Short mmCIF file of C-alpha atoms in Angstrom, two decimals:
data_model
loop_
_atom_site.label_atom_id
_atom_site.label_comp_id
_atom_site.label_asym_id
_atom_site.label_seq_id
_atom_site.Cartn_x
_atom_site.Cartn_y
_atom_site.Cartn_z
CA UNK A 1 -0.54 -5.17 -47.13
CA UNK A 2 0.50 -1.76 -48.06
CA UNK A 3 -1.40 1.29 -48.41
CA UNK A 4 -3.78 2.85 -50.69
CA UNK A 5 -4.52 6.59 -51.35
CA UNK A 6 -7.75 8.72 -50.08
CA UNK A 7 -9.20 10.00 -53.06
CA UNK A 8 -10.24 13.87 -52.71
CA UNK A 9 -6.98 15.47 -51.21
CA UNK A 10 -4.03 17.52 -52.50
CA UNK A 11 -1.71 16.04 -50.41
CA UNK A 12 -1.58 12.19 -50.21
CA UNK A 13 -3.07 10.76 -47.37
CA UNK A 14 -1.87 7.06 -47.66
CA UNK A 15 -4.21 4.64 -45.44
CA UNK A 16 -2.95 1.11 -43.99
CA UNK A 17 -6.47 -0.31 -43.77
CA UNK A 18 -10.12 -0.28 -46.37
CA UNK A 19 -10.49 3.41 -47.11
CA UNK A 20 -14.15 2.42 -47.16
CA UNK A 21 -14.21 0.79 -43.64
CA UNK A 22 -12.95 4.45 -41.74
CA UNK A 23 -15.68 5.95 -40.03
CA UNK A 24 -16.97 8.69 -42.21
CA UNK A 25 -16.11 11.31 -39.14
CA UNK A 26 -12.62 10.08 -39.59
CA UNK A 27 -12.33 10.03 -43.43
CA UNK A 28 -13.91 13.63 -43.52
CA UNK A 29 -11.26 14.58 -40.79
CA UNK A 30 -7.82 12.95 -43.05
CA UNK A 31 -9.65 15.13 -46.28
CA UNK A 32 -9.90 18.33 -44.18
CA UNK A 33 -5.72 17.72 -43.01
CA UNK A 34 -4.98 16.05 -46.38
CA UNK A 35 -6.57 20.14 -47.73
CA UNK A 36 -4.28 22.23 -45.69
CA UNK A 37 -1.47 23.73 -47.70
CA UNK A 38 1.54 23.01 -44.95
CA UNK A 39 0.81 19.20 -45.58
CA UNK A 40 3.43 17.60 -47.18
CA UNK A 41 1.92 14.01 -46.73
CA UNK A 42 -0.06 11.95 -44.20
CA UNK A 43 -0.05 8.22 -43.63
CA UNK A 44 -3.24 6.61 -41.99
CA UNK A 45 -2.76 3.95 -39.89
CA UNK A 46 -5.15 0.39 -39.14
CA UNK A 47 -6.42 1.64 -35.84
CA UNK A 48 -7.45 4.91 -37.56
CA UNK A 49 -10.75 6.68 -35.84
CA UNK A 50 -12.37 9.71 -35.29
CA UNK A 51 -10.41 12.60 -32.82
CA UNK A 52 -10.65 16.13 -31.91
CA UNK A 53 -9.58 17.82 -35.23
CA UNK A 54 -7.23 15.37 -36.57
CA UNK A 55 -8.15 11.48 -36.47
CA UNK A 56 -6.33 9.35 -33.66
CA UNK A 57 -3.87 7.18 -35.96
CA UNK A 58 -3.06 9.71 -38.44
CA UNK A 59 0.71 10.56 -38.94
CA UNK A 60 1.23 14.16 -40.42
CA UNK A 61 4.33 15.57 -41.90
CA UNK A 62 4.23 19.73 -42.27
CA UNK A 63 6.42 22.23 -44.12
CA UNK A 64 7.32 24.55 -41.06
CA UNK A 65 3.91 24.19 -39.32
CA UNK A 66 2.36 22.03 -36.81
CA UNK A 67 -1.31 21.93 -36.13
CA UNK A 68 -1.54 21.21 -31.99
CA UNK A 69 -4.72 19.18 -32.65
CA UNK A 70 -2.27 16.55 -34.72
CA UNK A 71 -0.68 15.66 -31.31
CA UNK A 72 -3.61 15.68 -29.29
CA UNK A 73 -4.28 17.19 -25.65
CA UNK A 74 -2.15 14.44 -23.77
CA UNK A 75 1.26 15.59 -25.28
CA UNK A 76 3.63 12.34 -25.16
CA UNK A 77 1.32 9.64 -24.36
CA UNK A 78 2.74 6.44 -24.55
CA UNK A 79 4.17 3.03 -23.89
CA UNK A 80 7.11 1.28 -21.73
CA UNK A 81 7.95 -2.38 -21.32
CA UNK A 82 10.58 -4.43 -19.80
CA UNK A 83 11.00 -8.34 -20.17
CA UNK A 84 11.47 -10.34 -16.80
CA UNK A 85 13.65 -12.56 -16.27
CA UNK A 86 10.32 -14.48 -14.51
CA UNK A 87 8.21 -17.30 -16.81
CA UNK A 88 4.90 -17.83 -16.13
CA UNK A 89 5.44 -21.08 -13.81
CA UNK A 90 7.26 -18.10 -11.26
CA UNK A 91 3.97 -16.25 -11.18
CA UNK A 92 1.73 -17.33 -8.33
CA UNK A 93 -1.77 -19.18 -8.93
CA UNK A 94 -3.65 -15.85 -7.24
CA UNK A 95 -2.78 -12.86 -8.73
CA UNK A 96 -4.70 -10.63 -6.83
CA UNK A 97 -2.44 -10.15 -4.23
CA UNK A 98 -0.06 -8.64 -6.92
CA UNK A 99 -2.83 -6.59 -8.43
CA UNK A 100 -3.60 -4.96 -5.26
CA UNK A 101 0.26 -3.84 -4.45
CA UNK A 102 0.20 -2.29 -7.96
CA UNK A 103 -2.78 -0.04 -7.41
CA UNK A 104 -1.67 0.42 -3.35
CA UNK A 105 1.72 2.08 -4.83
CA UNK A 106 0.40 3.89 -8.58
CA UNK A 107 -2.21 6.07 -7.74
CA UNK A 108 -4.69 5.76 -10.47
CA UNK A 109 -7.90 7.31 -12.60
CA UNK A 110 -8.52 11.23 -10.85
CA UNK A 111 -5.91 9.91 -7.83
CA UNK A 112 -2.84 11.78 -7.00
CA UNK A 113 -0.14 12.17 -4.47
CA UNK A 114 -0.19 13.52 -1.35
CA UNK A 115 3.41 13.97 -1.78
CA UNK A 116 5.80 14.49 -5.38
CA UNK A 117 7.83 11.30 -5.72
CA UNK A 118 11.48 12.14 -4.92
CA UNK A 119 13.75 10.24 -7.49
CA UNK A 120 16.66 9.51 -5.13
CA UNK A 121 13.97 7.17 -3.11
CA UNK A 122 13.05 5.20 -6.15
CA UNK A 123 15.47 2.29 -7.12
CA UNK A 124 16.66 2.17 -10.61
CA UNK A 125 15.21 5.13 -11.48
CA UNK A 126 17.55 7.47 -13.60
CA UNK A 127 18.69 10.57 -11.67
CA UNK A 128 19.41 12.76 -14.54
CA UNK A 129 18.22 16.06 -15.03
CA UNK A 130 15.47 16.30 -12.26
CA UNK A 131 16.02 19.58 -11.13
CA UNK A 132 16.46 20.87 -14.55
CA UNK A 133 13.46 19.43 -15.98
CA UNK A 134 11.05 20.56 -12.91
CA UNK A 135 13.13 24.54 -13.04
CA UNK A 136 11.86 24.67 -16.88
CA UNK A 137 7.62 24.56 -15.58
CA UNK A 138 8.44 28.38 -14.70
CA UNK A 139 9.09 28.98 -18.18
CA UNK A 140 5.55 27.29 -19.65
CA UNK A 141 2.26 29.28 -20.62
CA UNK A 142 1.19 31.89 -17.67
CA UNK A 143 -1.92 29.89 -17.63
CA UNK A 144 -0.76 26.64 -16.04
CA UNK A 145 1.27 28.98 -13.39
CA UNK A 146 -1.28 27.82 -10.75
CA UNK A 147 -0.97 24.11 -11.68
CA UNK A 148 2.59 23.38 -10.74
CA UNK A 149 2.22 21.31 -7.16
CA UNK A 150 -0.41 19.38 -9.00
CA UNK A 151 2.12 18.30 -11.70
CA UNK A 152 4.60 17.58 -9.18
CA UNK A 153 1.91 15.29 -7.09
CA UNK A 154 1.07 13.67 -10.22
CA UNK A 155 3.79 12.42 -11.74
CA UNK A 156 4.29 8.71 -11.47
CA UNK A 157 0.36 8.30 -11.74
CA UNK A 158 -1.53 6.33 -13.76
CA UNK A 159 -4.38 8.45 -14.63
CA UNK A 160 -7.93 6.93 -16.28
CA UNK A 161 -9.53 6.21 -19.21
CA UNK A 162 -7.27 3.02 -21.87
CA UNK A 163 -4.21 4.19 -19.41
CA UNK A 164 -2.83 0.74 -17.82
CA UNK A 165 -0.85 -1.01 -16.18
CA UNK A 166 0.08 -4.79 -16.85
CA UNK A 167 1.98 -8.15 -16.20
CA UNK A 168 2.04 -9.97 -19.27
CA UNK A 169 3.44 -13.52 -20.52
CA UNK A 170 4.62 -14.21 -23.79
CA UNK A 171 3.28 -16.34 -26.21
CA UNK A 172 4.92 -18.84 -28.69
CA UNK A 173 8.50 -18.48 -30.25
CA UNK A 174 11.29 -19.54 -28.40
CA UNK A 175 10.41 -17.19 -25.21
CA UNK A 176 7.32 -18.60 -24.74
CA UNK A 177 5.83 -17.86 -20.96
CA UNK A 178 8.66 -15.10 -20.29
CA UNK A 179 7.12 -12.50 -18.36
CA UNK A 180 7.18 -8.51 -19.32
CA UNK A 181 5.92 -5.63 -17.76
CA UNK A 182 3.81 -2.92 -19.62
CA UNK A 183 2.56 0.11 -19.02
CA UNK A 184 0.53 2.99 -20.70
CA UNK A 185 0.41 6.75 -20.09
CA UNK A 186 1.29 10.30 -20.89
CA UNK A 187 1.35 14.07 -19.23
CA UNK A 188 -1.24 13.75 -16.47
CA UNK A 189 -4.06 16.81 -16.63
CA UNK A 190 -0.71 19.00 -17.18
CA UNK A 191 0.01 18.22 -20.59
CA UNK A 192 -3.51 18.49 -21.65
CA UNK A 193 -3.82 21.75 -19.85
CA UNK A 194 -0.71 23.16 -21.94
CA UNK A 195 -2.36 21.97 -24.92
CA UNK A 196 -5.93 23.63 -25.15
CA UNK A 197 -4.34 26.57 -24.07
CA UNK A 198 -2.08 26.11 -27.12
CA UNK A 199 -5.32 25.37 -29.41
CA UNK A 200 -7.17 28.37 -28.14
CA UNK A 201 -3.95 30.94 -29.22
CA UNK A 202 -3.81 29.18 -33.15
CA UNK A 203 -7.73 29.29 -33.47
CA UNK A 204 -7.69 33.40 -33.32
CA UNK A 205 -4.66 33.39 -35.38
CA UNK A 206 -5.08 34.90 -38.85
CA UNK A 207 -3.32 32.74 -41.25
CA UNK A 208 -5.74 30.18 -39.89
CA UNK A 209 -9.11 31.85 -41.07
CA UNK A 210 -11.23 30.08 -43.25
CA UNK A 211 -10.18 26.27 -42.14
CA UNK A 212 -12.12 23.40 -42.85
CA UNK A 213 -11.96 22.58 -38.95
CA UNK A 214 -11.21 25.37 -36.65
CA UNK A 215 -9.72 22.18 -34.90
CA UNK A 216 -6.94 22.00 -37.28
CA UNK A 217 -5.41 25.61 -36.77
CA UNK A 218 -1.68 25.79 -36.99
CA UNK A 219 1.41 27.34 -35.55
CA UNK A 220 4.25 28.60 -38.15
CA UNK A 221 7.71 28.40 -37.87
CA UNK A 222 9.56 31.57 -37.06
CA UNK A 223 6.57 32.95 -34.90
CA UNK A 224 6.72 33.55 -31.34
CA UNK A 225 3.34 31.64 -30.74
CA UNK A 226 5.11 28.30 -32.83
CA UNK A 227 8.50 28.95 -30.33
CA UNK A 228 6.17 29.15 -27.64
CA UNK A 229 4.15 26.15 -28.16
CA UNK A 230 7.28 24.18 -29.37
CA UNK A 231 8.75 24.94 -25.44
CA UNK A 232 6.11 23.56 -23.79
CA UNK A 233 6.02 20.68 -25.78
CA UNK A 234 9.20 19.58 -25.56
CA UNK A 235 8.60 20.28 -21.87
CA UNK A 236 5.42 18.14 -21.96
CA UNK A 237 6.87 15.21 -23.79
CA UNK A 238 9.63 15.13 -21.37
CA UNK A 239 6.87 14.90 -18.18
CA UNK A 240 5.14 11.98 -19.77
CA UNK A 241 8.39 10.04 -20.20
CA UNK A 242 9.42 11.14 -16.62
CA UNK A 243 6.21 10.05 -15.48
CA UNK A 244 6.38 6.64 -16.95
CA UNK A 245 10.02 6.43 -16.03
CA UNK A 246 9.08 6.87 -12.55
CA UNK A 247 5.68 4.02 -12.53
CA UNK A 248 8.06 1.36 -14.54
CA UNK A 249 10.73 2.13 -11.93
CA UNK A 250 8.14 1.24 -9.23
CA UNK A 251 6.34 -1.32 -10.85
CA UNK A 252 9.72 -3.05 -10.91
CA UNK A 253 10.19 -2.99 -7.42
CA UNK A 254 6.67 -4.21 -6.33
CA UNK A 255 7.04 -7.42 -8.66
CA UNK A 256 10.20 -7.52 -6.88
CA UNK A 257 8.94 -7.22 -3.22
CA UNK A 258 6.39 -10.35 -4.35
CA UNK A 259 9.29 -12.71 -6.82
CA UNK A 260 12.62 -11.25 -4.48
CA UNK A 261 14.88 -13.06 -7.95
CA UNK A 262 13.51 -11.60 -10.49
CA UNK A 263 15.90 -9.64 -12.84
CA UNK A 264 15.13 -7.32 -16.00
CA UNK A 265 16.53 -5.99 -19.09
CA UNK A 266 16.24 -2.64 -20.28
CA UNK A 267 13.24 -1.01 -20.78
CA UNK A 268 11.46 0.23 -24.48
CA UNK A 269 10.02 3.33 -24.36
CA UNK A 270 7.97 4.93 -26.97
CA UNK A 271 5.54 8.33 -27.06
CA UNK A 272 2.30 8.07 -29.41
CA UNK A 273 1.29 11.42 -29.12
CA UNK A 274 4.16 13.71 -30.20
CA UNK A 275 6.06 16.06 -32.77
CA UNK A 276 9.72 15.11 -33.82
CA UNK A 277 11.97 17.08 -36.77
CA UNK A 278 12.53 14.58 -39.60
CA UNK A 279 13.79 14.54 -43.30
CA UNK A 280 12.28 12.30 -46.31
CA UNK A 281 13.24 12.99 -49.35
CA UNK A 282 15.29 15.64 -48.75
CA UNK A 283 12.33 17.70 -47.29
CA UNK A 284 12.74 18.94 -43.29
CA UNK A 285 9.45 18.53 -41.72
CA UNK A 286 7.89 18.70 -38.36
CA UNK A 287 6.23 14.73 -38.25
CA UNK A 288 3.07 14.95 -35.69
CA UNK A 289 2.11 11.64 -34.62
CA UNK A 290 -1.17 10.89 -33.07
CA UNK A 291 -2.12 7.77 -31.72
CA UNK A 292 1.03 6.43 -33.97
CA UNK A 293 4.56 5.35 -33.18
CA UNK A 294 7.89 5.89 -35.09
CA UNK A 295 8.69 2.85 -36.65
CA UNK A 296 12.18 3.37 -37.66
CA UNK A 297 14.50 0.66 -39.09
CA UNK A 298 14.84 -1.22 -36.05
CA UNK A 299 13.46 0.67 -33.76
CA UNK A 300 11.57 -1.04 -31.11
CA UNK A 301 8.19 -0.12 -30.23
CA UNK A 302 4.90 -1.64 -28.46
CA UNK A 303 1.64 -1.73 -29.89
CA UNK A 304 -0.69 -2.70 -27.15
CA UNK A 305 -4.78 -4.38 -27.90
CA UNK A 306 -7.42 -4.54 -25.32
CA UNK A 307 -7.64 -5.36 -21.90
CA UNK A 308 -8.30 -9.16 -22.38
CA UNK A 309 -6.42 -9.42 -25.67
CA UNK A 310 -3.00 -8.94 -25.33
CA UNK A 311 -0.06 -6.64 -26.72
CA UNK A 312 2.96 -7.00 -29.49
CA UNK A 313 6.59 -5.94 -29.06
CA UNK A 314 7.55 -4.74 -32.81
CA UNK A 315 10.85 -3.73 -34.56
CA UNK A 316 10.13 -1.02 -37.49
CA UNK A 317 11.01 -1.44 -40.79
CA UNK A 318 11.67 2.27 -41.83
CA UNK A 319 9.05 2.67 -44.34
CA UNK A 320 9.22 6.24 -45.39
CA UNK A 321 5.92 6.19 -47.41
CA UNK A 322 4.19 5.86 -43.61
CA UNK A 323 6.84 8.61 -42.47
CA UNK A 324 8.56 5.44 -40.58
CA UNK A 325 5.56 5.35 -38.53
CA UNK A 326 3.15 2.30 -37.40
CA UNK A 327 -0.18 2.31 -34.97
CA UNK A 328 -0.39 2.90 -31.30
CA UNK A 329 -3.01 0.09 -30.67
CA UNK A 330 -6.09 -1.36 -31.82
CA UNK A 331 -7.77 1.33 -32.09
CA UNK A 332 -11.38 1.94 -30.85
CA UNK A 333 -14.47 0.69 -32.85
CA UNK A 334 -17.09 2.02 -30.80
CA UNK A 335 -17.46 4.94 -28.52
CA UNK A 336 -17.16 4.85 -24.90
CA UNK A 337 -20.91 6.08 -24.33
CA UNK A 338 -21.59 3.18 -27.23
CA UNK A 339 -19.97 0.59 -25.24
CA UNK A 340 -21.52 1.37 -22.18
CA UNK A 341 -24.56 1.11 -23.79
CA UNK A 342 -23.98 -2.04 -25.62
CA UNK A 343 -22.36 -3.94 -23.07
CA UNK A 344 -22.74 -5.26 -19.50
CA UNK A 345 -20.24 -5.59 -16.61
CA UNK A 346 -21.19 -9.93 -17.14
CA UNK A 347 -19.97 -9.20 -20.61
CA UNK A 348 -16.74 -7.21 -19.21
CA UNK A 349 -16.21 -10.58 -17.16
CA UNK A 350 -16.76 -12.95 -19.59
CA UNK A 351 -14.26 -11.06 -22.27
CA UNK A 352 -11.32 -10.62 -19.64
CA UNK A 353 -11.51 -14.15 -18.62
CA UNK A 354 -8.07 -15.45 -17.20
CA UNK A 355 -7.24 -11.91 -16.75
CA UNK A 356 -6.41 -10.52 -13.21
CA UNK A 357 -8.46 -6.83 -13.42
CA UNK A 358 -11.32 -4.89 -12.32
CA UNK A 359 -14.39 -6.71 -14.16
CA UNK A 360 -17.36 -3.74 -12.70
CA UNK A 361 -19.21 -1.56 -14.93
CA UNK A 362 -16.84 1.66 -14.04
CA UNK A 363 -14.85 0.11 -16.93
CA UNK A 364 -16.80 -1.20 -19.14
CA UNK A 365 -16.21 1.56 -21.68
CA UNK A 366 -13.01 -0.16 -21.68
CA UNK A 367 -14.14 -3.84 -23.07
CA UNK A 368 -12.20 -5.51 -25.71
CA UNK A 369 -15.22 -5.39 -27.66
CA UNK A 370 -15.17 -1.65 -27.96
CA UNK A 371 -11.86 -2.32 -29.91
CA UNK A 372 -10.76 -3.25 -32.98
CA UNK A 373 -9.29 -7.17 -33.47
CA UNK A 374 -5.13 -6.30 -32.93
CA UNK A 375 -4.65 -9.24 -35.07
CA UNK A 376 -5.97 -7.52 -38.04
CA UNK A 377 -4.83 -4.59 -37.22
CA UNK A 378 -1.29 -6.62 -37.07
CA UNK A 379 -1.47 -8.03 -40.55
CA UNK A 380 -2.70 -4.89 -42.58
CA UNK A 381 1.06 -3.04 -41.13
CA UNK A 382 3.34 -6.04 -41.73
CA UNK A 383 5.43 -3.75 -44.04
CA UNK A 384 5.71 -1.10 -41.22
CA UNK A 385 6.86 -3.24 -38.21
CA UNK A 386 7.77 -6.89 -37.90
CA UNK A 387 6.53 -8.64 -34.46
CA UNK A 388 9.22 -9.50 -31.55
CA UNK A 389 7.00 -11.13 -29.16
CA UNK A 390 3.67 -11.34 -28.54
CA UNK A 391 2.47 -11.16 -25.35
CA UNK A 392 -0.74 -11.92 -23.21
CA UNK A 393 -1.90 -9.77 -20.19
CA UNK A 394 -2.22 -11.86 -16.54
CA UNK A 395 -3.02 -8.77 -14.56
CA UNK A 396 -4.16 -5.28 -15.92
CA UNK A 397 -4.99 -2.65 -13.64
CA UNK A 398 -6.74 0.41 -14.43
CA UNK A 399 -8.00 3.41 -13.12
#
């Protein structure tokens, strides 16, 4: 498809969908970044919509700056998957005993642990750098000092909200009815803690008066607040892989427990919500993406629908006009106080058909309907990322 520009900027904000379809909350929001003068460029992907401060979908590249509110408050959100060596005739008729050992061994929604996880008791789960990583929460913001037994108790959960967990079979191509796993979350409460802590320091920051959002207040390179916020991000990123490490690792072994044969390959991994140093053009820039994935050449990434609708393994194309980037999802269309007004829990039943999940009106904020179609969303970002598989959710648990 490729992109067009947004007029009314001095950078160029390039969008992957109908400038005149975004949500007039969201197209104020890309004008407002597009305005700053750290922005070097911004790319706008299909499943753009409205955020806190920046839009969800909106890839940002800075000249030594980074605006917090470009990641978003759960710092490295994201996505793992690993293909089975299972087809769909090896999955049993009634899925809900599967279902239930899921959500008996990943505590999800406001659940945690009674207990941390300890890595040496989880099979197949990397061993690397565990002590390291949990010695570095004595060197984050004195404000989350109080929080550390919850972070340890939380990781390896789920969490709430379009976080999920899922057995999925593929459809068409040559692998058609292989199974995969999937799954979908970030830092747990400690990442957004770190975060809005982060946001309230840039807001009273001087170089930041005068904003068109008080949302989008930055950090600047060579500061001690932009070192300081950098540390815990890194830190925070590296929780949120951890923490989906440790669920794949024991989503594994459940499948496992219930198909003793089954075999896998190695997993993809990708954050949505994140800041990585990159060069185009010749320009060094810090590259927030929000609600976005990098979409290097070849790199492999997973761009996930609805509930009932199903998910797409990609391999980027390394288009440096969209900063090598390409969407997280579908992308929401409604609110979640809109869908819960709009639709029922018969409705939630009715659009998750064939679908193993909870079908009650705790989640029916989370109905495909509430969500943009991922097949149009697929075909307006064809020059970003070019599909692998396409796969179909059997069992989606949520919290």
């Amino acid at each position: 498809m490729g992109y067009e520009l947004l007029a009314g900027t001095k950078a160029p904000v390039r969008v992957w969908t109908d400038p005149y379809g975004i949500e007039p909350q969201a197209a104020q929001q890309l004008r407002n970044i597009g305005q700053l003068p750290w922005v070097e460029g911004v790319a706008v992907m299909p499943d753009v919509h409205f955020g806190k401060g920046a839009t969800v979908g909106s890839v940002i590249a800075m000249r030594q700056a980074v605006s917090p509110a470009a990641v978003g408050v759960d710092i490295g959100c994201g996505m793992s998957a690993v293909r089975t060596s299972l087809t769909a005739a090896d999955l049993p008729d009634d899925l809900g005993p599967l279902r239930t050992a899921i959500e008996a061994t990943i505590p999800v929604g406001f659940a945690q642990r009674d207990r941390e996880v300890d890595p040496r008791r989880v099979r197949d789960l990397d061993q690397k750098g565990w002590d390291w990583f949990w010695r570095g929460f004595g060197t984050l913001h004195d404000g989350v000092n109080g929080l550390e037994s919850r972070a340890h108790n939380q990781m390896g959960t789920l969490g709430g909200g379009n976080h999920f967990i899922e057995v999925c079979v593929e459809q068409g191509g040559p692998d058609d009815g292989q199974v995969w796993l999937m799954l979908h979350s970030g830092s747990r409460n400690i990442g957004k803690e770190l975060a809005e802590r982060h946001m309230a320091v840039a807001r009273k920051l001087p170089h930041n008066t005068g904003l068109p959002d008080r949302d989008l207040a930055v950090f600047l390179a060579g500061t001690p607040e932009m070192e300081a916020y950098r540390r815990d991000l890194w830190w925070a990123q590296e929780y949120a892989r951890r923490n989906r490490a440790v669920m794949m690792a024991l989503l594994c072994d459940v499948v496992r427990q219930h198909l003793p044969h089954v075999a896998y390959g190695e997993p993809i991994s990708c954050h949505h919500n994140y800041v990585a140093e990159e060069t185009y053009g010749g320009v060094e820039v810090l590259v927030t993406r929000k609600g976005a994935i990098r979409a290097g050449k070849g790199d492999l990434g997973i761009i996930p629908g609805s509930m009932g609708t199903g998910s797409y393994i990609v391999r980027g194309r390394g288009n440096t006009e969209a900063y090598c980037s390409a969407s997280h999802g579908a992308g929401r269309r409604m609110s979640r106080a809109k869908a819960k007004r709009t639709f029922t829990a018969d409705d939630l039943v009715a659009q998750t058909a064939g679908v193993e999940c909870r079908k009650d009106a705790g989640v029916v904020d989370e109905i495909p309907g509430a969500y943009k179609d991922i097949g149009e969303v697929m075909k307006q970002q064809e020059d970003l990322v070019e599909v692998v598989a396409h796969l179909k959710q059997v069992v989606c648990v949520k919290g």
